[in-house]
CSV table of C-alpha atoms and ligand atoms in Angstrom, one decimal:
chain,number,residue,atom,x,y,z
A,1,UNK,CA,23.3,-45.8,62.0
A,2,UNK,CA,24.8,-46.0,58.2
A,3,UNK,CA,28.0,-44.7,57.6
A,4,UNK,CA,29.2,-42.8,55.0
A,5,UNK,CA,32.7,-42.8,56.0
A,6,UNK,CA,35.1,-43.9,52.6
A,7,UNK,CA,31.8,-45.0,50.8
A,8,UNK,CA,32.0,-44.2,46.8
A,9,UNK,CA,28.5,-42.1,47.0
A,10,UNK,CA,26.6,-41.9,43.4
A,11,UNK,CA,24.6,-38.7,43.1
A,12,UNK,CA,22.4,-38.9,40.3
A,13,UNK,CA,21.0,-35.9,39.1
A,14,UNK,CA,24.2,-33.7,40.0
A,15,UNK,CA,23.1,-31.2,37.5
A,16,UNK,CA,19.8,-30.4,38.8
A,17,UNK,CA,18.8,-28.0,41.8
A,18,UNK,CA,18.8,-31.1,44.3
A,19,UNK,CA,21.8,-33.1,43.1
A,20,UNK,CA,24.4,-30.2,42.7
A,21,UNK,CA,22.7,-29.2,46.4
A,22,UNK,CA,23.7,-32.9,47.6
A,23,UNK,CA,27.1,-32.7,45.8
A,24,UNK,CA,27.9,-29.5,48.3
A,25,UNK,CA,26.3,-31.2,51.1
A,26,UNK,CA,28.4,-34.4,50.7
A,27,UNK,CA,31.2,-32.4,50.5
A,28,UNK,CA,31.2,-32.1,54.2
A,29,UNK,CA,31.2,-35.9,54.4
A,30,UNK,CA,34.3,-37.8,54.7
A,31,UNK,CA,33.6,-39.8,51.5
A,32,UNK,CA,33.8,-40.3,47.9
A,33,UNK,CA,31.1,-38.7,45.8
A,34,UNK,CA,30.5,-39.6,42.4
A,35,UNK,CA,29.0,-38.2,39.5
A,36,UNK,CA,28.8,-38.4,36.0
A,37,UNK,CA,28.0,-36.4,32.8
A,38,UNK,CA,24.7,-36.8,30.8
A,39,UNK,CA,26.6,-37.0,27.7
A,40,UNK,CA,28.2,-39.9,29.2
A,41,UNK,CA,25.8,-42.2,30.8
A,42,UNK,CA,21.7,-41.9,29.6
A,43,UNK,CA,19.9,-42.9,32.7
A,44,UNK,CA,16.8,-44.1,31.0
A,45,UNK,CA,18.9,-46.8,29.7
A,46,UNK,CA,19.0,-49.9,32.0
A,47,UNK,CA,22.2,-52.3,30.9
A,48,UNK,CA,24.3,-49.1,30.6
A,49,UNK,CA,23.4,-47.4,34.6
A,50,UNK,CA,24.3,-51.2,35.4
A,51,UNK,CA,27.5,-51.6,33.8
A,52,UNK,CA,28.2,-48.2,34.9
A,53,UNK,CA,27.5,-48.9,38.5
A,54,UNK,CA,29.3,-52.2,39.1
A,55,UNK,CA,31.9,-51.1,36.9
A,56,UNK,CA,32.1,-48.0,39.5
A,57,UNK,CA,31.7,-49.9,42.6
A,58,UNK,CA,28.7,-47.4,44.0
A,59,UNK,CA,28.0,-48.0,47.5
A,60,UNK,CA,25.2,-45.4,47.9
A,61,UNK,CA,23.0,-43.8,46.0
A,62,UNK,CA,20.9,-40.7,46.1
A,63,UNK,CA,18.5,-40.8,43.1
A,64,UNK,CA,17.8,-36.9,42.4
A,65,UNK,CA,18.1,-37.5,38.8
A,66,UNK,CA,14.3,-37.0,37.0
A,67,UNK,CA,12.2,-34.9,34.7
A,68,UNK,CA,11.1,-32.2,36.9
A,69,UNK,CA,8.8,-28.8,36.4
A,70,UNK,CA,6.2,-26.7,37.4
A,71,UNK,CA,2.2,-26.7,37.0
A,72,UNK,CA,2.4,-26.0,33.8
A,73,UNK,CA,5.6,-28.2,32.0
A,74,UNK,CA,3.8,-30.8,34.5
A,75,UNK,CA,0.3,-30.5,32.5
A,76,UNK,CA,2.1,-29.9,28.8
A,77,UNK,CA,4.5,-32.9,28.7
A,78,UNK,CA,2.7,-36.2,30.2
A,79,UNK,CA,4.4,-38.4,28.5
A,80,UNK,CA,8.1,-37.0,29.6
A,81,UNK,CA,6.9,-36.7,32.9
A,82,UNK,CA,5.7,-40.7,33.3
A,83,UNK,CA,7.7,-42.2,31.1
A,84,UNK,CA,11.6,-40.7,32.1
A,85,UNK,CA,10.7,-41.0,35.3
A,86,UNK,CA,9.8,-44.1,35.0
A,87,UNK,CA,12.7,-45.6,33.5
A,88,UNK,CA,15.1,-43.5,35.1
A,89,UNK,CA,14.1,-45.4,38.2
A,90,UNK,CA,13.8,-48.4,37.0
A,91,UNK,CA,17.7,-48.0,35.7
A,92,UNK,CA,18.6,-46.8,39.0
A,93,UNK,CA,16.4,-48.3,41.5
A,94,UNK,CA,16.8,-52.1,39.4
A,95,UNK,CA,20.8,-51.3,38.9
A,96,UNK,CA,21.7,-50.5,42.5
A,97,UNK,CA,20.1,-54.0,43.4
A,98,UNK,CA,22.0,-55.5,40.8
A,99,UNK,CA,25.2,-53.7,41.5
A,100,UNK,CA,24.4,-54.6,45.0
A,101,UNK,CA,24.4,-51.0,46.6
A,102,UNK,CA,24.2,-50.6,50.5
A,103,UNK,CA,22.0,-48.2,50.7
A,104,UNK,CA,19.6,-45.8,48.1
A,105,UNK,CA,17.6,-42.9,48.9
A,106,UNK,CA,15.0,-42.2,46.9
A,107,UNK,CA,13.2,-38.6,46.3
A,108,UNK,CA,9.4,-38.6,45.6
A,109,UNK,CA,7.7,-35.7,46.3
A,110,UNK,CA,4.8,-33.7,48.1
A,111,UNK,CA,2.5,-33.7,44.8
A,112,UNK,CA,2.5,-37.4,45.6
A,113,UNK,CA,-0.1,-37.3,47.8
A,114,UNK,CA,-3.9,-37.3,46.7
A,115,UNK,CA,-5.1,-34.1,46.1
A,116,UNK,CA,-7.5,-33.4,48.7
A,117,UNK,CA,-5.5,-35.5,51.7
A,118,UNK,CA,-6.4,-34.1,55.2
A,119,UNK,CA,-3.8,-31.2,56.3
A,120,UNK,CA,-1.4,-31.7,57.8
A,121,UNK,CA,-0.7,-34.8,54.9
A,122,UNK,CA,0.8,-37.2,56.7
A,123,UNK,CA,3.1,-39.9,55.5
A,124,UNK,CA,0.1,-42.8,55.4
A,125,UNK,CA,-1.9,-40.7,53.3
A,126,UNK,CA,0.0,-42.0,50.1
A,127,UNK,CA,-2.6,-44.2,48.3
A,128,UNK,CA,-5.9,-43.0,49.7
A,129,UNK,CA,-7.3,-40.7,47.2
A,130,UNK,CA,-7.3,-39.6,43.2
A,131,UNK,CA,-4.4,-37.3,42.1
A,132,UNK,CA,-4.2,-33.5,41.3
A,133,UNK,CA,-5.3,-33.9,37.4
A,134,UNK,CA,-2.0,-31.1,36.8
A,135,UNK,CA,0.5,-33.4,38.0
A,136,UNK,CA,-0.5,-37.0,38.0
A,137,UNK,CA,1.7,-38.1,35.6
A,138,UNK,CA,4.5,-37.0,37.4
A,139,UNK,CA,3.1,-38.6,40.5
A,140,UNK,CA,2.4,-42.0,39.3
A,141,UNK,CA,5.9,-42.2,37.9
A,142,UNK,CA,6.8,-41.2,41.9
A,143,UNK,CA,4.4,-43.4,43.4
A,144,UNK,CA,6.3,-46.4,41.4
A,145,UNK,CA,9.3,-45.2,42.6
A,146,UNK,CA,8.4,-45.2,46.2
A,147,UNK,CA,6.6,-48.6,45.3
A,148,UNK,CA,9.9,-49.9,43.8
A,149,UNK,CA,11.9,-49.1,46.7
A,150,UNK,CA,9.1,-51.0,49.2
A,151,UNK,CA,9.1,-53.6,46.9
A,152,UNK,CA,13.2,-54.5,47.0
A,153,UNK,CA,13.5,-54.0,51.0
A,154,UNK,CA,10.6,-56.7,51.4
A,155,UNK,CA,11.6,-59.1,48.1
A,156,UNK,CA,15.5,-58.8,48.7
A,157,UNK,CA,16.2,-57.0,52.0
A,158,UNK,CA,17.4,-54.3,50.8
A,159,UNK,CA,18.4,-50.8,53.1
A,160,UNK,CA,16.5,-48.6,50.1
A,161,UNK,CA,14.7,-45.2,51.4
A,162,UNK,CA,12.2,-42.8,50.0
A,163,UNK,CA,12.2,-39.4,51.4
A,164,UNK,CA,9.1,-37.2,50.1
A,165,UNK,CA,10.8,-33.3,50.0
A,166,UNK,CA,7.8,-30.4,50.0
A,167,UNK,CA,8.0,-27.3,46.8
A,168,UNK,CA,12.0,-27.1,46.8
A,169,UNK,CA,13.3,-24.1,45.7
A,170,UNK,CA,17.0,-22.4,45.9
A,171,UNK,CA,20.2,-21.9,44.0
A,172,UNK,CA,20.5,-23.9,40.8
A,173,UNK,CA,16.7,-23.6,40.3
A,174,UNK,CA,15.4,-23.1,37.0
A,175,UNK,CA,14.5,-19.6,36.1
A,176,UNK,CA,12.2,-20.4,32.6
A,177,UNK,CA,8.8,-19.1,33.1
A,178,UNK,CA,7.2,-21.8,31.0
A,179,UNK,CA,8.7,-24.5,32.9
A,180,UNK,CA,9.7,-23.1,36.4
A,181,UNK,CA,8.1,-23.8,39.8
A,182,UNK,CA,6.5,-20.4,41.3
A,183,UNK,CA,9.1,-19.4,43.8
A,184,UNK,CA,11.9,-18.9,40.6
A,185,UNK,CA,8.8,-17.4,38.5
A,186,UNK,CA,7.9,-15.1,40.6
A,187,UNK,CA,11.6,-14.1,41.7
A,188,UNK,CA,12.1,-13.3,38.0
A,189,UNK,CA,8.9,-12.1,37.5
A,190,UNK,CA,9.4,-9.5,40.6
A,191,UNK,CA,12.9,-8.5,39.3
A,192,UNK,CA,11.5,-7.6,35.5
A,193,UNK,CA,8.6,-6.0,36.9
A,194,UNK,CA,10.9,-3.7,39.3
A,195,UNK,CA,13.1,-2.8,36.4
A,196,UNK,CA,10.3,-2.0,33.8
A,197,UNK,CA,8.3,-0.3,36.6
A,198,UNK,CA,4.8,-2.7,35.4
A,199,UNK,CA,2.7,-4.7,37.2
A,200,UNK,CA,3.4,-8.6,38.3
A,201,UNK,CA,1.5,-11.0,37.3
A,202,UNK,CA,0.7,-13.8,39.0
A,203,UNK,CA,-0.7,-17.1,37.9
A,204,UNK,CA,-4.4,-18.4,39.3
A,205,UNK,CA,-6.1,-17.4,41.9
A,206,UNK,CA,-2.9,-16.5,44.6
A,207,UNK,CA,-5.0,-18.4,47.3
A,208,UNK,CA,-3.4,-22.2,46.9
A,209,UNK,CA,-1.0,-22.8,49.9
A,210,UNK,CA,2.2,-24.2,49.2
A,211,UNK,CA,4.8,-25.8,51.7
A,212,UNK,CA,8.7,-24.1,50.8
A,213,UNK,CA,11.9,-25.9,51.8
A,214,UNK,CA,15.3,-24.2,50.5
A,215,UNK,CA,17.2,-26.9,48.6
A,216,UNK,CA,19.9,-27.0,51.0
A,217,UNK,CA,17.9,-28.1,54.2
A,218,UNK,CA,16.7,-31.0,51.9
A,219,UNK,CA,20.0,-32.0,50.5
A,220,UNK,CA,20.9,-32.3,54.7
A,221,UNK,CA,17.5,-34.2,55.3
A,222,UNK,CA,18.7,-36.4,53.0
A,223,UNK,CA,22.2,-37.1,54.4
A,224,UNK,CA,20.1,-37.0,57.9
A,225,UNK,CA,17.9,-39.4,56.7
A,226,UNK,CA,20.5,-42.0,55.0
A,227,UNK,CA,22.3,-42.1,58.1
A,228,UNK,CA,19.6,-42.9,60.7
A,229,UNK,CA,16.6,-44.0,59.0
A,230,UNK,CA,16.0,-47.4,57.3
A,231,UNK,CA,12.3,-48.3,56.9
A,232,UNK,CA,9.7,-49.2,54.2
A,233,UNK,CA,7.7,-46.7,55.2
A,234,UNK,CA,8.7,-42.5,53.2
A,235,UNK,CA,9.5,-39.8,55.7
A,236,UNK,CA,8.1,-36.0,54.8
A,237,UNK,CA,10.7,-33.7,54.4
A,238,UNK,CA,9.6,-29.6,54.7
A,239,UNK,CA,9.2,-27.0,57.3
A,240,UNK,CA,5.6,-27.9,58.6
A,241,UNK,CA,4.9,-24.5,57.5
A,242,UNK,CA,2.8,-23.4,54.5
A,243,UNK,CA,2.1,-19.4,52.7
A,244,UNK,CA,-0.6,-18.5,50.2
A,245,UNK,CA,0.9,-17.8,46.5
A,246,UNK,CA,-0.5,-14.2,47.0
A,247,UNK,CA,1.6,-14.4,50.7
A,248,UNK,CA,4.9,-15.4,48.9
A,249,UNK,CA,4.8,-12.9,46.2
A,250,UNK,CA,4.5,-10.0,49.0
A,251,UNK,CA,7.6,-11.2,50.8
A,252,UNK,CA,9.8,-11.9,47.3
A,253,UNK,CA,8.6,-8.4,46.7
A,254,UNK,CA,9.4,-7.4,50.3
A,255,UNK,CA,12.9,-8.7,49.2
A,256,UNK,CA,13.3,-7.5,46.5
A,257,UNK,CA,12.2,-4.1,47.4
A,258,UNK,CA,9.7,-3.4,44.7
A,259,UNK,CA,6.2,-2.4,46.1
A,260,UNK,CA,3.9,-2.4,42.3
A,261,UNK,CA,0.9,-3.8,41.6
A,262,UNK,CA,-0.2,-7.1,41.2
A,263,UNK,CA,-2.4,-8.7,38.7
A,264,UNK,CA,-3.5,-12.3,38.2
A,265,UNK,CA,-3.6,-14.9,35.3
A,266,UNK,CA,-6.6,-16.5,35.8
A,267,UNK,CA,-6.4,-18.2,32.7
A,268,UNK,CA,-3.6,-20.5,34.4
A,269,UNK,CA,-4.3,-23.2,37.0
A,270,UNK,CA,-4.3,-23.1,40.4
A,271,UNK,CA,-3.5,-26.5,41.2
A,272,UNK,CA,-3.8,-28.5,44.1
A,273,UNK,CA,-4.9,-26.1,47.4
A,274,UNK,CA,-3.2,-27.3,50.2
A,275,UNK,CA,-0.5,-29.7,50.4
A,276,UNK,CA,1.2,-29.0,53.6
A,277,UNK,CA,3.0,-31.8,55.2
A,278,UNK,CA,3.2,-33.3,58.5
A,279,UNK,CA,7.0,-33.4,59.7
A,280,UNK,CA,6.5,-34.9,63.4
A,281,UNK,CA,8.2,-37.6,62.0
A,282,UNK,CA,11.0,-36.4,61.0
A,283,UNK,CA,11.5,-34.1,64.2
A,284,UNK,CA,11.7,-37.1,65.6
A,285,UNK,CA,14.5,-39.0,63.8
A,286,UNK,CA,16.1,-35.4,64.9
A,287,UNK,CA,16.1,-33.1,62.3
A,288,UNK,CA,14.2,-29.7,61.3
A,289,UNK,CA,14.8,-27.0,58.6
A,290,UNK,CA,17.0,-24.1,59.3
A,291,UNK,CA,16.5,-21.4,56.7
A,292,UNK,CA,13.4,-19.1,56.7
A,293,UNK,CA,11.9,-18.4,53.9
A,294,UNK,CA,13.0,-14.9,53.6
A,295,UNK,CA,16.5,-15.7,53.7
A,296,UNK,CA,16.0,-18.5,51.3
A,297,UNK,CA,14.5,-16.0,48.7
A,298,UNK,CA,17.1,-13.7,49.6
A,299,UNK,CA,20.1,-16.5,48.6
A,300,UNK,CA,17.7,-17.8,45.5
A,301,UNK,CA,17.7,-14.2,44.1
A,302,UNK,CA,21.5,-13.9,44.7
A,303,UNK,CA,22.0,-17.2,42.6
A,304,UNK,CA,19.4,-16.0,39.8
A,305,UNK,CA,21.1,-12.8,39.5
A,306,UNK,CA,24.7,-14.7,39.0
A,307,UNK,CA,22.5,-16.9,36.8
A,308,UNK,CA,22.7,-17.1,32.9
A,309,UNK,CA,19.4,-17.6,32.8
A,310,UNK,CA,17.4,-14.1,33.1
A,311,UNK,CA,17.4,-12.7,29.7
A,312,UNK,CA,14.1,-12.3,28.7
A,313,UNK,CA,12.9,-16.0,26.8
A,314,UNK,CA,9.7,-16.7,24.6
A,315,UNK,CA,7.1,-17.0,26.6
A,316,UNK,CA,4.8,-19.4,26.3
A,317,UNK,CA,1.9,-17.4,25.5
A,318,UNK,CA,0.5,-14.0,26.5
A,319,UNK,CA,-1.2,-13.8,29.7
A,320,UNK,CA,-4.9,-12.3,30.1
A,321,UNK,CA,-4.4,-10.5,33.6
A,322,UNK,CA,-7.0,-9.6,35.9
A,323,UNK,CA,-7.0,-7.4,38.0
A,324,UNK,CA,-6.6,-8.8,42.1
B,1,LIG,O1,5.2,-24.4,41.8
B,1,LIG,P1,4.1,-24.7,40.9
B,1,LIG,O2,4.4,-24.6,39.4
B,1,LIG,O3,3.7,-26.2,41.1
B,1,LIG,O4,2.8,-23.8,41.2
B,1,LIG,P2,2.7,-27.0,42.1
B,1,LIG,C1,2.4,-23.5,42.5
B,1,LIG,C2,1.3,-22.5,42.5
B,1,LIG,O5,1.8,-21.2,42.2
B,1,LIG,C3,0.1,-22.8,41.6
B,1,LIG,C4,1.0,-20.6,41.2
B,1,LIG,O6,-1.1,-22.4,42.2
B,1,LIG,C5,0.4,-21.8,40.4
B,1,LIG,O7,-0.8,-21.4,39.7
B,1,LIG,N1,1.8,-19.6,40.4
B,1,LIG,C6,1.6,-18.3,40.4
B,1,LIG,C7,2.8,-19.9,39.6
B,1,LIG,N2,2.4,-17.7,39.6
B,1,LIG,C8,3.1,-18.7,39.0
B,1,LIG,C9,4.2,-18.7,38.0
B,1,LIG,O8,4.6,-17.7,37.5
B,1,LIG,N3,4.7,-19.9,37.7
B,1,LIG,C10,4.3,-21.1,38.3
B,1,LIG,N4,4.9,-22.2,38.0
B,1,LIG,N5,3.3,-21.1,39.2
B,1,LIG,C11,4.2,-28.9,41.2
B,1,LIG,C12,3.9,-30.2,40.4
B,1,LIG,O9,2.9,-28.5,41.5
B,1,LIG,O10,4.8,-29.2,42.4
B,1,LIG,C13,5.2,-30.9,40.2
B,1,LIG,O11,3.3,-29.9,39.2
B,1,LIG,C14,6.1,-31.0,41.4
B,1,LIG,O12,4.9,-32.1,39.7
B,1,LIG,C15,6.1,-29.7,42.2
B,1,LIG,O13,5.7,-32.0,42.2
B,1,LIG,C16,6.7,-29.9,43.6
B,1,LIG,O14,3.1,-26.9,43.5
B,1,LIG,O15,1.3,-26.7,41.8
């Protein structure tokens, strides 16, 4: 068991979806969280995370701090993707050695996994097989990561863990079609196309399955997992439970209560197919995911309507619908 009682707890990343989740998680906790501005400290840049740190005395670290997006920011922007991931964790990863942290959990990711990895993808799959070609710069910078982490617990004993969260969605999410994941697309993409009574269009095919986990249930899988789990080894974090993209735009349009049509893009990608996860092993370190998916959309369309960030925005180019 790790405590977090009266630990100075770094959340890095407390701007993004996960870290501002972790921030209200760790609230709960009787310790001190930490953050700090962007404007203030680059986290690409290694000499100034480790003067920050040691000058801070961080105890913990959760490392939710990275260049994240969906399929298609993923397949525009390689080099953002590999590279500030990259040195983000080697700033991070590197500094909380040097600044001699107790413990570090480290996020990688479902899209991790090789693309065609038996279902349900369990955590031994990492390593076995070639990449989705839509993500795998983002994934190689992730691999490293986990890599990184393996490779200071068995050089210099350190308690560092990687945690591998499924598609995250929630409050905080980011709304920009261009750059957004497809449960906030599609929840702005629903909302427009109930206001201006047209069609929604979806991108690919609508039959890849995708794994959900509201942002909250991973920020306490996290805190779960930094308590009670200290192994080499990453631990899936998800529900178990996957939909088909064609499934999830039904039920945000269930939610939303507009019943149009629907059309799809099949000028965009589909992606990797399946990529559920196997959670066994995190049932049994004792914890599972509490909100459905419905009531996750439900709270995710709450926060995107308090949002700033559903004017209409350029889009990135004009879709060819087909009809589906
Ligand atoms: O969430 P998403 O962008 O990323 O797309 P991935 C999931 C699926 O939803 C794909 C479809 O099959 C998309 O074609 N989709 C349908 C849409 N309509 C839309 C839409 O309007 N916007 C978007 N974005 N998708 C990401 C990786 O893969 O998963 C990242 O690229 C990251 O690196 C993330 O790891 C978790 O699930 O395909």
């Amino acid at each position: 068991m790790f405590d977090l009682t009266g630990k100075r707890v770094w959340v890095a990343g407390h701007r993004g979806m996960v870290g501002s989740a972790l921030v209200r998680r760790l609230d709960q906790e009787n310790c001190d969280t930490v953050t700090v501005a962007r404007e203030a400290l680059d986290l690409r840049d290694q000499a100034a995370v480790l003067d920050w740190m040691r000058d801070t005395r961080i105890d913990v670290v959760f490392l939710a701090a990275g260049k994240v997006g969906g399929i298609l920011a993923n397949d525009r922007y390689p080099v953002d993707f590999l590279l500030d991931n990259l040195l983000i964790e080697t700033a991070v990863i590197g500094g909380a050695h040097a600044a001699d942290v107790r413990k570090l959990v480290f996020l990688g990711s479902s899209c991790i996994y090789p693309k065609l990895a038996p279902q349900p993808i369990v955590e031994s799959a990492l390593l076995t097989g070639p990449l989705e070609p839509t993500n795998e710069w983002y994934a190689v910078a992730k691999i490293a990561g986990v890599k990184l982490v393996q490779a200071f617990r068995k050089q210099h004993g350190r308690d560092f863990i990687s945690v591998m969260p499924a598609n995250l969605y929630g409050p905080g999410d980011n709304f920009d079609l261009a750059s957004s994941h497809a449960v906030p697309a599609l929840i702005r993409k629903v909302h427009e196309a109930k206001l201006a009574g047209t069609p929604v269009v979806v991108w690919g095919t609508g039959t890849p399955r995708r794994e959900l986990l509201f942002v909250d249930d991973c920020a306490d899988a996290c805190v779960h997992l930094c308590r009670t789990y200290s192994d080499a080894a990453p631990v899936n974090v998800g529900t178990g439970e996957d939909k088909t993209i064609l499934e999830l735009t039904m039920l945000i349009m269930d939610v939303l209560g507009h019943s149009g049509e629907i059309l799809h893009d099949l000028t965009r990608p589909d992606g990797t197919q399946n990529k559920r996860m196997d959670v066994s092993k995190l049932a049994t370190l004792g914890w599972k995911a509490k909100t459905g998916l419905r009531e996750g959309i439900a709270r995710s369309y709450a926060a995107f309507l308090q949002s700033d960030r559903r004017g209409p925005e350029a889009r990135d180019a004009a879709p060819s619908p087909s009809r589906g």
